[in-house]
Tab-separated table of C-alpha atoms in Angstrom:
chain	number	residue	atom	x	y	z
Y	512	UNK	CA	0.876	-14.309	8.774
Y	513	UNK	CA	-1.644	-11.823	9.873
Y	514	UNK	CA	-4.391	-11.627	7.250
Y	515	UNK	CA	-6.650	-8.491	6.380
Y	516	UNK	CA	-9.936	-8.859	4.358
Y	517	UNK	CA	-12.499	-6.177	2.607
Y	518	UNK	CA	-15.702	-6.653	1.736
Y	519	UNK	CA	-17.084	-5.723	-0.922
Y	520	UNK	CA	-14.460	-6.365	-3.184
Y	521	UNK	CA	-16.550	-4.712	-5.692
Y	522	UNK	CA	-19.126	-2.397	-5.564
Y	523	UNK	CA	-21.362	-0.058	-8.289
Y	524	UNK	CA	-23.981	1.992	-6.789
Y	525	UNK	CA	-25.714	5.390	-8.215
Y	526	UNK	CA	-24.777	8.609	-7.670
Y	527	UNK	CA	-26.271	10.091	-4.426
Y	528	UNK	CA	-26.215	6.798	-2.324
Y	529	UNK	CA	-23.842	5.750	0.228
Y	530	UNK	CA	-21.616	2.441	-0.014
Y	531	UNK	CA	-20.047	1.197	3.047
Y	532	UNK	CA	-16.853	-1.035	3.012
Y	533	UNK	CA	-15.788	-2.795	6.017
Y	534	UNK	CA	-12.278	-3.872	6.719
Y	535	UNK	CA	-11.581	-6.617	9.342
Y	536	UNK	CA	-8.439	-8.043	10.765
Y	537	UNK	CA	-9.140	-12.126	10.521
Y	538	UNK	CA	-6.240	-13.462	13.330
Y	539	UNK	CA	-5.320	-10.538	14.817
Y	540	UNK	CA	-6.195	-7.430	17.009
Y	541	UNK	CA	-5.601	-3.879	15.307
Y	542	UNK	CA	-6.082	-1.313	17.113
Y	543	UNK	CA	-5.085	1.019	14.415
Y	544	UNK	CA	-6.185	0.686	10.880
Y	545	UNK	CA	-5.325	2.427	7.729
Y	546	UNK	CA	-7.844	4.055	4.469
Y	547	UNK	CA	-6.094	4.190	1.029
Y	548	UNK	CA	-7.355	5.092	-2.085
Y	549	UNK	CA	-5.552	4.367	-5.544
Y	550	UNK	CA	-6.621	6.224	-8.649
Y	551	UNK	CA	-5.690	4.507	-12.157
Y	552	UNK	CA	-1.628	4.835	-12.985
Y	553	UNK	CA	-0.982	6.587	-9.577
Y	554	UNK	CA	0.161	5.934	-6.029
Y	555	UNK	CA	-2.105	4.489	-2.798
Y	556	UNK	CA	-3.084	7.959	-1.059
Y	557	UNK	CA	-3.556	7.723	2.605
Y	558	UNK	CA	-7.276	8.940	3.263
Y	559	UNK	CA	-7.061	8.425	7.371
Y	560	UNK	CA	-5.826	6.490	10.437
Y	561	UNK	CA	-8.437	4.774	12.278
Y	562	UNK	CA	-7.687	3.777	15.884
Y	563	UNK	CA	-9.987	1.661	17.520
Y	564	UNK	CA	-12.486	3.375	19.975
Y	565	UNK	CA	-11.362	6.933	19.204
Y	566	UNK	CA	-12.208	9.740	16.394
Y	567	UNK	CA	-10.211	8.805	13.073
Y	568	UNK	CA	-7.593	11.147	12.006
Y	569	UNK	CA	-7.884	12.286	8.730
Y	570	UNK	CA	-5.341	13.288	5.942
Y	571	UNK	CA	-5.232	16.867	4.791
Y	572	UNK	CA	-7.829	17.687	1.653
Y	573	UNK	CA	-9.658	14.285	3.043
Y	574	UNK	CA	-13.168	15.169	3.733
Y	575	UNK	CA	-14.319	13.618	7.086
Y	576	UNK	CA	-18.365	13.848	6.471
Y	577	UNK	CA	-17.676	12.421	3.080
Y	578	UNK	CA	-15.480	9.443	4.498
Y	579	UNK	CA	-16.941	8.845	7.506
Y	580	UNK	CA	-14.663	6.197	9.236
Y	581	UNK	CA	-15.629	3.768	12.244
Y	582	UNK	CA	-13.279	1.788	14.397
Y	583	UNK	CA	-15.947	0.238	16.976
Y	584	UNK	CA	-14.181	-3.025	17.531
Y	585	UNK	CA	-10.380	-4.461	17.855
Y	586	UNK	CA	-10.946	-6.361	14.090
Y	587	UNK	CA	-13.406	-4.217	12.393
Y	588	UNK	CA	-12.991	-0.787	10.841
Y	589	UNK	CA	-15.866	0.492	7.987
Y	590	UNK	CA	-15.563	3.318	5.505
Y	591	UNK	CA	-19.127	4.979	4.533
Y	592	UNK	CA	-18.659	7.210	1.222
Y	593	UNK	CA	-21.979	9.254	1.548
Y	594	UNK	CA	-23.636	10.657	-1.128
Y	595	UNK	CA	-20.603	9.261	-3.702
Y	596	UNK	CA	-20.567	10.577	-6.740
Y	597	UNK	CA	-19.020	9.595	-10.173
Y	598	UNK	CA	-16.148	11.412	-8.878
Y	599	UNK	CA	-15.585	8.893	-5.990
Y	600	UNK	CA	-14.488	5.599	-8.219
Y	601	UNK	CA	-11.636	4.464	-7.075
Y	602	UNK	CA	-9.758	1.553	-5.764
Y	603	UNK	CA	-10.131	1.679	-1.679
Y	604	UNK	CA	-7.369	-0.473	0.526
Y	605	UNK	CA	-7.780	-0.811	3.762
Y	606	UNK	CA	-4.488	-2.403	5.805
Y	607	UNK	CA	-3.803	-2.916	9.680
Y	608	UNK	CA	-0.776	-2.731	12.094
Y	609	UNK	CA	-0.446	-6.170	13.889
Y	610	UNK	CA	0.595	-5.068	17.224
Y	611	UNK	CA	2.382	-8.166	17.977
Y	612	UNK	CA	4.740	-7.742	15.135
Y	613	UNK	CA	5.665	-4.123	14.677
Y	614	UNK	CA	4.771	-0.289	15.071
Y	615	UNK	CA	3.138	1.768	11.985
Y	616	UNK	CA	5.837	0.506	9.639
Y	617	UNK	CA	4.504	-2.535	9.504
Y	618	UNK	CA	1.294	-3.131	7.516
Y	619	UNK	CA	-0.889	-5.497	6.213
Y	620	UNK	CA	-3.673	-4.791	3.353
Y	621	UNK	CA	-6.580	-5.863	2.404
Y	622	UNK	CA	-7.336	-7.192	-1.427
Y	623	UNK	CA	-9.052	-4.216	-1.480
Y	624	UNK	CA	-12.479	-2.520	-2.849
Y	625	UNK	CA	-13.292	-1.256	-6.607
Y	626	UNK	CA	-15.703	1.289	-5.941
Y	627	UNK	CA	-17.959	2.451	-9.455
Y	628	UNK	CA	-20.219	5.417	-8.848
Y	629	UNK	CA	-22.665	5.965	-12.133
R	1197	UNK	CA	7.276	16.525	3.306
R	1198	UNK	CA	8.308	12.934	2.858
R	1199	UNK	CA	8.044	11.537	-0.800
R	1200	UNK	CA	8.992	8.458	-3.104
R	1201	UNK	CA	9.545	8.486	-6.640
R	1202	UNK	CA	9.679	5.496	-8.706
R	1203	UNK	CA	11.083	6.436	-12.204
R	1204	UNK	CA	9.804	2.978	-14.126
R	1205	UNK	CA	6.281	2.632	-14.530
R	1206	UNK	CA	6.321	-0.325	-17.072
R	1207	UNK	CA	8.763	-2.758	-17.554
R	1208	UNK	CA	9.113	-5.218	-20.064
R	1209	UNK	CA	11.406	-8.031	-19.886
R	1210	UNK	CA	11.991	-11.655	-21.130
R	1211	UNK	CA	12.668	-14.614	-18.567
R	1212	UNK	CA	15.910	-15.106	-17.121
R	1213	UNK	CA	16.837	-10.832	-17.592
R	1214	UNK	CA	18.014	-9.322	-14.674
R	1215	UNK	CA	15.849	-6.543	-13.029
R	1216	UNK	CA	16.342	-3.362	-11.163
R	1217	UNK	CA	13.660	-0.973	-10.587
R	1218	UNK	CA	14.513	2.140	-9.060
R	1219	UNK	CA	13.735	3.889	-5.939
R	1220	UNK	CA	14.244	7.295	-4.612
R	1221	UNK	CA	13.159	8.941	-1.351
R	1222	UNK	CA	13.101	12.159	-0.304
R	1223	UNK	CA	13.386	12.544	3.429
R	1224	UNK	CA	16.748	13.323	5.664
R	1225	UNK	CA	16.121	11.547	8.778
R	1226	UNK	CA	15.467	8.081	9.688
R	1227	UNK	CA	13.642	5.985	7.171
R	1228	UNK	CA	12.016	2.866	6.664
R	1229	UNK	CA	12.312	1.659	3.534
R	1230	UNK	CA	9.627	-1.317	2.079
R	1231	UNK	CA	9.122	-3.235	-1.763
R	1232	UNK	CA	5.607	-4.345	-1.996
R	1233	UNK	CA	4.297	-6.725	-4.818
R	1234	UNK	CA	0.831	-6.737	-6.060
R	1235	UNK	CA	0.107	-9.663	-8.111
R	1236	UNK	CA	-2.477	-9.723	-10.718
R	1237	UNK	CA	-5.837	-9.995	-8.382
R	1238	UNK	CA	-4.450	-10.221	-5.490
R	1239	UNK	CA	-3.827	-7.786	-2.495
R	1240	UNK	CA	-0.118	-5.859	-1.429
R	1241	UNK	CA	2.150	-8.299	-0.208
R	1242	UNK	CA	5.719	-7.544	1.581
R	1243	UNK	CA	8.328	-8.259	-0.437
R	1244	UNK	CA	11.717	-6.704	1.615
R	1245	UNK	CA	11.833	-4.186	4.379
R	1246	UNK	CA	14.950	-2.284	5.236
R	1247	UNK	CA	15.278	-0.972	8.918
R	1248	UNK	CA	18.204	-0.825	10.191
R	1249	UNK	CA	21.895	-2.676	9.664
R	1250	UNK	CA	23.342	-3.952	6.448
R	1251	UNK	CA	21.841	-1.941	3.500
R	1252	UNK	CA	21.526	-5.111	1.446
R	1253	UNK	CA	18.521	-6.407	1.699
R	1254	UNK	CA	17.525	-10.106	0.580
R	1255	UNK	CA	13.656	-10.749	0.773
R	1256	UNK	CA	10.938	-13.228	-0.572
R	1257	UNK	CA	11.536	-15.150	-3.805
R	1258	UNK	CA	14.952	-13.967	-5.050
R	1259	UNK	CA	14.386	-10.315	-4.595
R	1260	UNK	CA	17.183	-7.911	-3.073
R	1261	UNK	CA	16.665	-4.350	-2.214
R	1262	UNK	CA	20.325	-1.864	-1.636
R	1263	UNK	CA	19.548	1.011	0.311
R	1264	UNK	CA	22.236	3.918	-0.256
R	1265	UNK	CA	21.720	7.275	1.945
R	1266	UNK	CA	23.994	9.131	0.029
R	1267	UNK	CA	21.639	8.755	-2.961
R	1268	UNK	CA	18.555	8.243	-1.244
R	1269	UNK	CA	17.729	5.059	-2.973
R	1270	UNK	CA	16.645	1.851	-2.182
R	1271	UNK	CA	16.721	-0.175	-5.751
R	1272	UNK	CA	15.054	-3.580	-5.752
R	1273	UNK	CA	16.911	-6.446	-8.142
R	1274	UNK	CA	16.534	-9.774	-9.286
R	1275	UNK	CA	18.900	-11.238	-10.942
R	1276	UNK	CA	16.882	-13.569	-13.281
R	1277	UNK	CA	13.350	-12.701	-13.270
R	1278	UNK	CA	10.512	-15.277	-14.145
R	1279	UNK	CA	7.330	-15.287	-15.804
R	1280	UNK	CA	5.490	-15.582	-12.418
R	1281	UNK	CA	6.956	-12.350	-11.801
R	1282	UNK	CA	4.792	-9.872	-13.362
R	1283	UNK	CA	2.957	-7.970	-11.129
R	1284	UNK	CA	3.266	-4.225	-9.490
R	1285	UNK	CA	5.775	-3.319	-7.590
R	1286	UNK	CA	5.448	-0.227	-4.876
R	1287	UNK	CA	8.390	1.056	-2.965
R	1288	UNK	CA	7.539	3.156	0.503
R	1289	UNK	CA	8.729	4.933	3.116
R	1290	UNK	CA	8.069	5.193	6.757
R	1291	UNK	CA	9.449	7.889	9.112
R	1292	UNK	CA	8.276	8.449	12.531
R	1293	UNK	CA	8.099	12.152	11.977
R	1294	UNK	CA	5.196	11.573	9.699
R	1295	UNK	CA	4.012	8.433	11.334
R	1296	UNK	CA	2.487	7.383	8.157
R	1297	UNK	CA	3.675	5.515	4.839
R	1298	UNK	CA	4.516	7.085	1.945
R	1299	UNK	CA	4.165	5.012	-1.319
R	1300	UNK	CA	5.484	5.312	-4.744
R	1301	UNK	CA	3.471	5.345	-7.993
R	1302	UNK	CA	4.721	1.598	-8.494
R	1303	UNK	CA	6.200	-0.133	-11.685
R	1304	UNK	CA	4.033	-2.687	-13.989
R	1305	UNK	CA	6.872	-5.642	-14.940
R	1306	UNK	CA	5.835	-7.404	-17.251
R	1307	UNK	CA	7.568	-10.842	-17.821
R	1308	UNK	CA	7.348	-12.223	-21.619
R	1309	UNK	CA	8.189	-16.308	-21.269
């Protein structure tokens, strides 16, 4: 099955820096990758859509300078948080559409990133 | 807007119970309906998908999803759940007037051996 990995899976920086977490599709093409973020007890939010070689589109009350999102090749998208703050913890998922096997509906994730701003 | 509600956010049970954890959507056109399964340390993982066709669903390990319009559900089940089990469990939609899917808050289960 298509697989999906993140790296870092863990990550603590200080507050002010920027952490960047790159999500790449191992045995497969996406041209169209996917930014969650998971807060304790609650659902994955969808932060943005990331389509290879082309702006990414971002969910409303998403902040695109504080996400920035690239998609510069068919296996690799990376999310930057810039200047994260405390604030910015989370859990980040990153998951992929596999062309050959479906449309949007069809995802796979990543193992995801535990992001800890101090 | 397109929402899902899970209305179990732990569950306990012992080996060999049955489970059903329920699912509600709230959307009136065409839906895709998904169960996801997060085990401990691991990443999501497809359980059952419904699309199109017969509204039971049967997908990995024993699970079974029913997806009912007229209620807007689509409950997953297990008849006799084991230990190995315990994990989180997110039900989500997909419509292609959003073009994006929408998950639910998920359910802990907890399996006691």
């Amino acid at each position: 099955g298509a697989v999906v990995s993140q790296h870092p899976s863990r990550v603590i920086c200080k507050s002010g820096t920027s952490v960047k977490i790159e999500c790449r599709s191992l045995d497969f093409q996406a041209t169209t990758m996917f930014w969650y973020r998971q807060f304790p007890k609650q659902s994955l939010m969808l932060m943005a859509t990331s389509n290879e070689g082309s702006k990414a589109t971002y969910e409303q009350g998403v902040e695109k300078d504080k996400f920035l999102i690239n998609h510069a090749s068919l296996t690799l998208s990376t999310l930057t948080v810039t200047s994260a703050h405390p604030e910015d913890s989370s859990f980040y998922i990153c998951s992929a559409r596999d062309p050959r096997t479906g449309g949007a509906e069809t995802q796979y994730f990543g193992p995801g990133t535990r992001l800890l701003v101090l | 807007a397109q929402s899902v509600s899970q209305h179990n956010h732990h569950v306990i049970l012992s080996e060999a119970a049955s489970l059903e954890l329920g699912c509600n959507y709230s959307y009136g056109g065409t839906v895709n309906l998904f169960w996801y399964v997060q085990y401990p340390g691991q990443h999501l993982q497809l359980l059952l998908k419904y699309f199109s066709g017969d509204p039971l669903v049967k997908g990995i390990k024993g699970f079974e999803a029913e997806f009912i319009k007229s209620k807007f559900s689509f409950n997953l089940r297990k008849p006799s759940v084991q230990w190995s089990d315990t994990a989180e469990y997110f039900c989500a939609a997909y419509t292609g007037g959003y073009q994006k899917v929408t998950f639910g808050t998920g359910t802990k289960l907890q399996v006691i051996p």
